[in-house]
Amino acid sequence: MAKNEDRWGSDLQLLRNLERQNSRDRDNDLLTQVRTQTQQADLALLHGADNLRQALLLRFLTPVGELAPLGHPSYGSRLFELIGELNSDTNRNRAKLFVLQALAAEPRVKTVRSVLVSQDLRDRTCMNIHISLTPVDSDTLLNLVFPFFLERGITP
């Protein structure tokens, strides 16, 4: 019988920082690692909880409709509608709604425990989105922080 984390899958590692990733780093997203057995380079893989974290971050970083030509018209999030807007209570509430919509579409999420959106105290153009959820087939909470910048081209 498969362990619970095995049910969350495996995939190529596309994001460098699963804790505070905020952009797709397009055209530079295949990472490599050295295999311990052979000392040969290979594509980096993620498994279990790390794979689920990456899947969620990729969903948040992808505008809804971007993958429509590939047959996935509803994949992604609406967070990009907030770019250029003020970091106000209203827009932080909109960000929370957009995150909840994206999480509802992810089949590996059983329940969302909380989504908190706060203004970054060091950068007024940044919202910090704190997510706590329970994955399918697990009682262990998965937590992640997703910084979202309201201006294009800003990275930490």
XYZ file of N, CA and C in Angstrom:
468
model
N 0.841 -1.183 0.000
C 0.000 0.000 0.000
C 0.889 1.249 0.000
N 0.495 2.221 -0.774
C 1.287 3.450 -0.911
C 1.168 4.321 0.332
N 2.267 4.973 0.673
C 2.232 5.946 1.753
C 1.421 7.145 1.288
N 0.870 7.898 2.244
C 0.053 9.058 1.886
C 0.807 10.037 1.006
N 2.065 10.320 1.351
C 2.829 11.290 0.568
C 3.063 10.799 -0.850
N 3.125 9.477 -1.052
C 3.296 8.952 -2.404
C 2.094 9.289 -3.274
N 0.945 9.417 -2.658
C -0.275 9.730 -3.410
C -0.288 11.168 -3.913
N 0.582 12.008 -3.367
C 0.644 13.399 -3.821
C 1.521 13.534 -5.052
N 2.164 12.452 -5.449
C 2.852 12.410 -6.724
C 4.300 12.847 -6.715
N 4.884 12.737 -7.907
C 6.255 13.163 -8.182
C 6.243 13.960 -9.473
N 7.183 14.870 -9.600
C 7.260 15.684 -10.806
C 8.660 16.279 -10.907
N 8.955 16.855 -12.060
C 10.197 17.596 -12.226
C 10.173 18.825 -11.339
N 11.300 19.172 -10.763
C 11.381 20.390 -9.966
C 11.517 21.575 -10.912
N 10.531 22.480 -10.856
C 10.508 23.653 -11.723
C 10.730 24.951 -10.963
N 10.555 24.926 -9.651
C 10.711 26.125 -8.832
C 11.898 25.948 -7.896
N 12.718 26.985 -7.784
C 13.914 26.905 -6.941
C 13.598 27.015 -5.450
N 12.605 27.819 -5.098
C 12.326 28.102 -3.696
C 10.870 27.774 -3.401
N 10.622 26.660 -2.741
C 9.257 26.253 -2.436
C 8.688 26.984 -1.228
N 9.499 27.777 -0.562
C 9.021 28.525 0.597
C 8.527 29.911 0.218
N 9.248 30.615 -0.672
C 8.876 31.998 -0.968
C 9.003 32.320 -2.460
N 8.659 31.382 -3.305
C 8.724 31.598 -4.752
C 7.646 32.592 -5.168
N 7.983 33.514 -6.065
C 6.974 34.485 -6.486
C 6.976 34.739 -7.984
N 7.738 33.975 -8.733
C 7.705 34.117 -10.188
C 8.046 32.775 -10.814
N 7.725 32.628 -12.104
C 7.913 31.354 -12.781
C 9.329 31.144 -13.277
N 10.141 32.195 -13.401
C 11.508 32.066 -13.915
C 11.492 31.330 -15.252
N 10.628 31.819 -16.141
C 10.409 31.159 -17.430
C 11.698 31.036 -18.224
N 11.743 30.001 -19.034
C 12.881 29.682 -19.891
C 14.128 29.298 -19.100
N 14.000 29.135 -17.805
C 15.127 28.719 -16.977
C 14.588 27.872 -15.835
N 13.657 26.966 -16.166
C 12.943 26.306 -15.090
C 13.191 24.804 -14.960
N 14.148 24.245 -15.686
C 14.504 22.849 -15.469
C 15.762 22.802 -14.611
N 15.626 22.248 -13.436
C 16.737 22.181 -12.487
C 17.380 20.802 -12.550
N 18.655 20.748 -12.223
C 19.365 19.469 -12.229
C 19.895 19.159 -10.837
N 20.211 17.896 -10.648
C 20.821 17.438 -9.402
C 21.786 16.312 -9.744
N 22.715 16.047 -8.858
C 23.676 14.963 -9.057
C 23.157 13.735 -8.326
N 23.052 12.637 -9.038
C 22.625 11.376 -8.419
C 23.736 10.858 -7.516
N 23.390 10.476 -6.312
C 24.403 10.021 -5.359
C 25.028 8.692 -5.779
N 24.248 7.820 -6.430
C 24.771 6.506 -6.803
C 25.793 6.598 -7.936
N 25.518 7.430 -8.938
C 26.357 7.442 -10.141
C 27.187 8.704 -10.305
N 26.915 9.723 -9.521
C 27.562 11.036 -9.639
C 27.293 11.696 -10.995
N 26.256 11.261 -11.680
C 25.852 11.841 -12.958
C 24.751 12.870 -12.721
N 24.731 13.901 -13.556
C 23.684 14.922 -13.457
C 22.396 14.399 -14.084
N 21.283 14.786 -13.479
C 19.970 14.397 -13.978
C 18.992 15.510 -13.629
N 17.815 15.474 -14.215
C 16.796 16.454 -13.870
C 16.366 16.250 -12.423
N 16.163 17.344 -11.707
C 15.763 17.283 -10.299
C 14.286 16.916 -10.198
N 13.969 16.081 -9.224
C 12.596 15.638 -8.996
C 12.122 16.080 -7.622
N 10.811 16.196 -7.491
C 10.172 16.450 -6.201
C 9.175 15.333 -5.936
N 9.000 15.004 -4.660
C 8.072 13.947 -4.276
C 7.238 14.422 -3.096
N 6.073 13.834 -2.937
C 5.258 14.042 -1.754
C 4.866 15.477 -1.497
N 5.086 15.930 -0.254
C 4.654 17.270 0.160
C 5.321 18.365 -0.663
N 6.595 18.196 -1.008
C 7.264 19.209 -1.829
C 6.633 19.297 -3.214
N 6.229 18.165 -3.770
C 5.559 18.190 -5.066
C 4.218 18.915 -4.962
N 3.490 18.691 -3.874
C 2.215 19.383 -3.683
C 2.438 20.885 -3.518
N 3.450 21.280 -2.744
C 3.771 22.709 -2.607
C 4.045 23.339 -3.977
N 4.879 22.659 -4.771
C 5.194 23.197 -6.093
C 3.942 23.279 -6.965
N 3.095 22.260 -6.934
C 1.877 22.271 -7.746
C 0.983 23.449 -7.371
N 0.872 23.725 -6.078
C 0.049 24.852 -5.636
C 0.666 26.177 -6.063
N 1.971 26.331 -5.867
C 2.625 27.577 -6.269
C 2.516 27.803 -7.773
N 2.683 26.751 -8.564
C 2.545 26.904 -10.015
C 1.130 27.318 -10.393
N 0.147 26.785 -9.685
C -1.244 27.178 -9.948
C -1.431 28.662 -9.633
N -0.866 29.135 -8.510
C -1.002 30.554 -8.146
C -0.254 31.459 -9.122
N 0.869 30.988 -9.656
C 1.707 31.801 -10.540
C 1.235 31.807 -11.992
N 0.235 31.006 -12.306
C -0.263 30.899 -13.678
C -1.602 31.613 -13.797
N -1.718 32.601 -14.676
C -3.014 33.262 -14.871
C -4.042 32.280 -15.449
N -5.270 32.343 -14.940
C -6.345 31.504 -15.475
C -6.449 31.739 -16.975
N -6.547 30.663 -17.722
C -6.679 30.754 -19.171
C -5.373 30.615 -19.927
N -4.242 30.753 -19.247
C -2.955 30.665 -19.938
C -2.729 29.291 -20.562
N -3.285 28.254 -19.957
C -3.100 26.903 -20.482
C -4.297 26.421 -21.297
N -5.188 27.327 -21.689
C -6.350 26.956 -22.501
C -5.952 26.273 -23.808
N -4.909 26.750 -24.511
C -4.528 26.063 -25.751
C -4.095 24.610 -25.532
N -3.736 24.267 -24.305
C -3.322 22.896 -23.987
C -4.468 22.071 -23.415
N -5.679 22.645 -23.404
C -6.846 21.917 -22.920
C -7.163 22.111 -21.453
N -6.573 23.120 -20.813
C -6.826 23.376 -19.391
C -7.259 24.830 -19.197
N -8.449 25.204 -19.665
C -8.857 26.611 -19.638
C -9.075 27.184 -18.240
N -9.346 26.349 -17.250
C -9.625 26.879 -15.912
C -8.445 26.742 -14.952
N -7.305 26.214 -15.426
C -6.133 26.058 -14.563
C -5.529 27.427 -14.265
N -5.075 27.623 -13.039
C -4.385 28.854 -12.658
C -5.131 29.604 -11.574
N -4.786 30.875 -11.433
C -5.457 31.734 -10.453
C -5.698 33.105 -11.073
N -6.528 33.867 -10.404
C -6.855 35.214 -10.870
C -6.014 36.275 -10.162
N -4.985 35.872 -9.434
C -4.163 36.833 -8.697
C -3.587 37.921 -9.596
N -3.299 37.597 -10.833
C -2.676 38.574 -11.723
C -3.600 39.738 -12.059
N -4.892 39.600 -11.769
C -5.813 40.726 -11.931
C -5.481 41.856 -10.960
N -4.716 41.554 -9.926
C -4.384 42.546 -8.902
C -3.121 43.345 -9.214
N -2.373 42.950 -10.227
C -1.153 43.689 -10.565
C -1.522 45.110 -10.968
N -0.841 46.065 -10.350
C -1.109 47.478 -10.602
C -2.102 48.091 -9.632
N -2.718 47.273 -8.789
C -3.684 47.757 -7.798
C -2.957 48.143 -6.507
N -3.668 48.865 -5.653
C -3.128 49.244 -4.347
C -3.175 48.060 -3.387
N -2.304 48.059 -2.409
C -2.289 47.033 -1.374
C -3.259 47.462 -0.275
N -4.543 47.338 -0.565
C -5.603 47.782 0.341
C -6.309 46.572 0.950
N -7.132 46.829 1.969
C -7.920 45.747 2.569
C -8.785 45.063 1.517
N -9.402 45.852 0.651
C -10.264 45.293 -0.394
C -9.480 44.363 -1.307
N -8.313 44.789 -1.740
C -7.530 43.953 -2.650
C -6.910 42.752 -1.952
N -6.602 42.875 -0.666
C -6.134 41.695 0.070
C -7.273 40.681 0.207
N -8.502 41.155 0.391
C -9.655 40.245 0.417
C -9.881 39.598 -0.948
N -9.681 40.356 -2.022
C -9.789 39.781 -3.369
C -8.720 38.710 -3.568
N -7.505 38.975 -3.088
C -6.431 37.979 -3.199
C -6.820 36.698 -2.460
N -7.397 36.841 -1.284
C -7.841 35.668 -0.524
C -8.882 34.881 -1.309
N -9.841 35.572 -1.909
C -10.863 34.911 -2.721
C -10.226 34.166 -3.891
N -9.292 34.812 -4.586
C -8.650 34.187 -5.743
C -7.852 32.949 -5.331
N -7.198 33.006 -4.168
C -6.449 31.849 -3.670
C -7.405 30.713 -3.319
N -8.513 31.036 -2.658
C -9.494 30.002 -2.308
C -10.075 29.348 -3.561
N -10.329 30.138 -4.603
C -10.829 29.576 -5.859
C -9.807 28.611 -6.460
N -8.546 29.000 -6.452
C -7.497 28.139 -7.012
C -7.342 26.858 -6.190
N -7.402 26.969 -4.870
C -7.278 25.789 -4.016
C -8.453 24.835 -4.203
N -9.640 25.371 -4.452
C -10.820 24.532 -4.665
C -10.675 23.666 -5.918
N -9.879 24.113 -6.868
C -9.689 23.371 -8.117
C -8.578 22.330 -8.027
N -7.852 22.286 -6.926
C -6.730 21.343 -6.779
C -7.237 20.052 -6.135
N -7.219 18.925 -6.864
C -7.781 17.681 -6.334
C -7.009 17.078 -5.161
N -5.779 17.509 -4.909
C -5.004 16.953 -3.796
C -5.229 17.690 -2.487
N -6.114 18.701 -2.492
C -6.424 19.452 -1.273
C -7.759 18.969 -0.719
N -7.728 18.470 0.541
C -8.957 18.010 1.182
C -9.694 19.186 1.808
N -9.021 19.927 2.686
C -9.650 21.083 3.333
C -8.646 22.224 3.441
N -9.179 23.416 3.331
C -8.370 24.618 3.546
C -8.656 25.073 4.965
N -7.628 25.103 5.798
C -7.799 25.513 7.193
C -7.815 27.026 7.320
N -6.909 27.689 6.605
C -6.887 29.156 6.671
C -6.116 29.728 5.495
N -6.533 30.912 5.096
C -5.801 31.732 4.133
C -5.762 33.125 4.732
N -4.574 33.595 5.063
C -4.397 34.928 5.626
C -3.553 35.747 4.661
N -4.041 36.927 4.333
C -3.317 37.809 3.419
C -2.977 39.082 4.178
N -1.697 39.402 4.246
C -1.260 40.589 4.980
C -0.314 41.407 4.118
N -0.234 42.683 4.454
C 0.713 43.554 3.762
C 2.103 43.294 4.326
N 3.074 43.162 3.456
C 4.457 43.009 3.890
C 4.894 44.326 4.525
N 5.429 44.269 5.730
C 5.801 45.486 6.447
C 7.000 46.195 5.832
N 7.816 45.473 5.066
C 8.998 46.081 4.447
C 8.739 46.591 3.037
N 7.664 46.103 2.401
C 7.414 46.448 0.999
C 5.916 46.622 0.782
N 5.486 47.843 0.561
C 4.051 48.109 0.427
C 3.459 47.543 -0.859
N 4.308 47.105 -1.805
C 3.791 46.505 -3.036
C 3.659 44.984 -2.931
N 3.901 44.434 -1.745
C 3.891 42.980 -1.566
C 2.809 42.548 -0.582
N 2.058 41.532 -0.976
C 1.120 40.853 -0.080
C 1.735 39.504 0.277
N 1.716 39.157 1.542
C 2.145 37.826 1.967
C 0.898 36.981 2.182
N 0.821 35.884 1.457
C -0.336 34.999 1.525
C 0.088 33.746 2.287
N -0.490 33.552 3.465
C -0.188 32.407 4.326
C -1.320 31.397 4.170
N -0.968 30.170 3.820
C -1.970 29.140 3.555
C -1.706 27.950 4.463
N -2.765 27.450 5.070
C -2.702 26.231 5.860
C -3.812 25.311 5.353
N -3.438 24.087 4.971
C -4.429 23.175 4.396
C -4.118 21.744 4.785
N -5.110 20.895 4.595
C -4.937 19.466 4.803
C -5.023 18.782 3.448
N -3.974 18.077 3.052
C -4.019 17.352 1.783
C -4.931 16.124 1.877
N -5.346 15.626 0.731
C -6.127 14.399 0.656
C -5.318 13.261 1.275
N -5.994 12.355 1.946
C -5.368 11.174 2.560
C -4.333 11.522 3.619
N -4.531 12.636 4.322
C -3.574 13.033 5.355
C -4.283 13.821 6.444
N -3.746 13.745 7.643
C -4.212 14.587 8.740
C -3.168 15.630 9.093
N -2.058 15.635 8.380
C -0.966 16.561 8.629
C -1.199 17.854 7.870
N -1.060 18.976 8.572
C -1.219 20.274 7.919
C -0.035 20.566 7.015
N -0.324 21.202 5.905
C 0.703 21.696 4.996
C 0.595 23.211 5.008
N 1.705 23.883 5.292
C 1.723 25.346 5.356
C 2.666 25.889 4.300
N 2.265 26.997 3.686
C 3.173 27.678 2.786
C 2.879 29.162 2.779
N 3.915 29.932 2.466
C 3.807 31.388 2.355
C 4.118 31.741 0.917
N 3.256 32.551 0.343
C 3.392 32.933 -1.055
C 3.412 34.450 -1.134
N 4.568 35.071 -1.399
C 4.590 36.526 -1.559
C 4.072 36.894 -2.945
N 3.153 37.836 -2.993
C 2.615 38.274 -4.280
C 2.847 39.768 -4.422
N 3.552 40.146 -5.484
C 3.898 41.545 -5.713
C 2.887 42.194 -6.647
N 2.468 43.396 -6.291
C 1.465 44.122 -7.059
C 2.062 44.904 -8.217
N 3.369 44.848 -8.372
C 4.043 45.491 -9.499
C 4.804 44.425 -10.265
N 4.783 44.512 -11.566
C 5.497 43.540 -12.407
C 7.010 43.686 -12.242
N 7.691 42.565 -12.314
C 9.145 42.588 -12.347
C 9.823 42.742 -11.009
N 9.063 42.703 -9.919
C 9.675 42.843 -8.595
C 9.901 41.458 -8.017
N 11.118 41.198 -7.596
C 11.438 39.953 -6.919
C 12.218 40.293 -5.657
N 12.153 39.416 -4.651
C 12.860 39.721 -3.406
C 14.360 39.688 -3.571
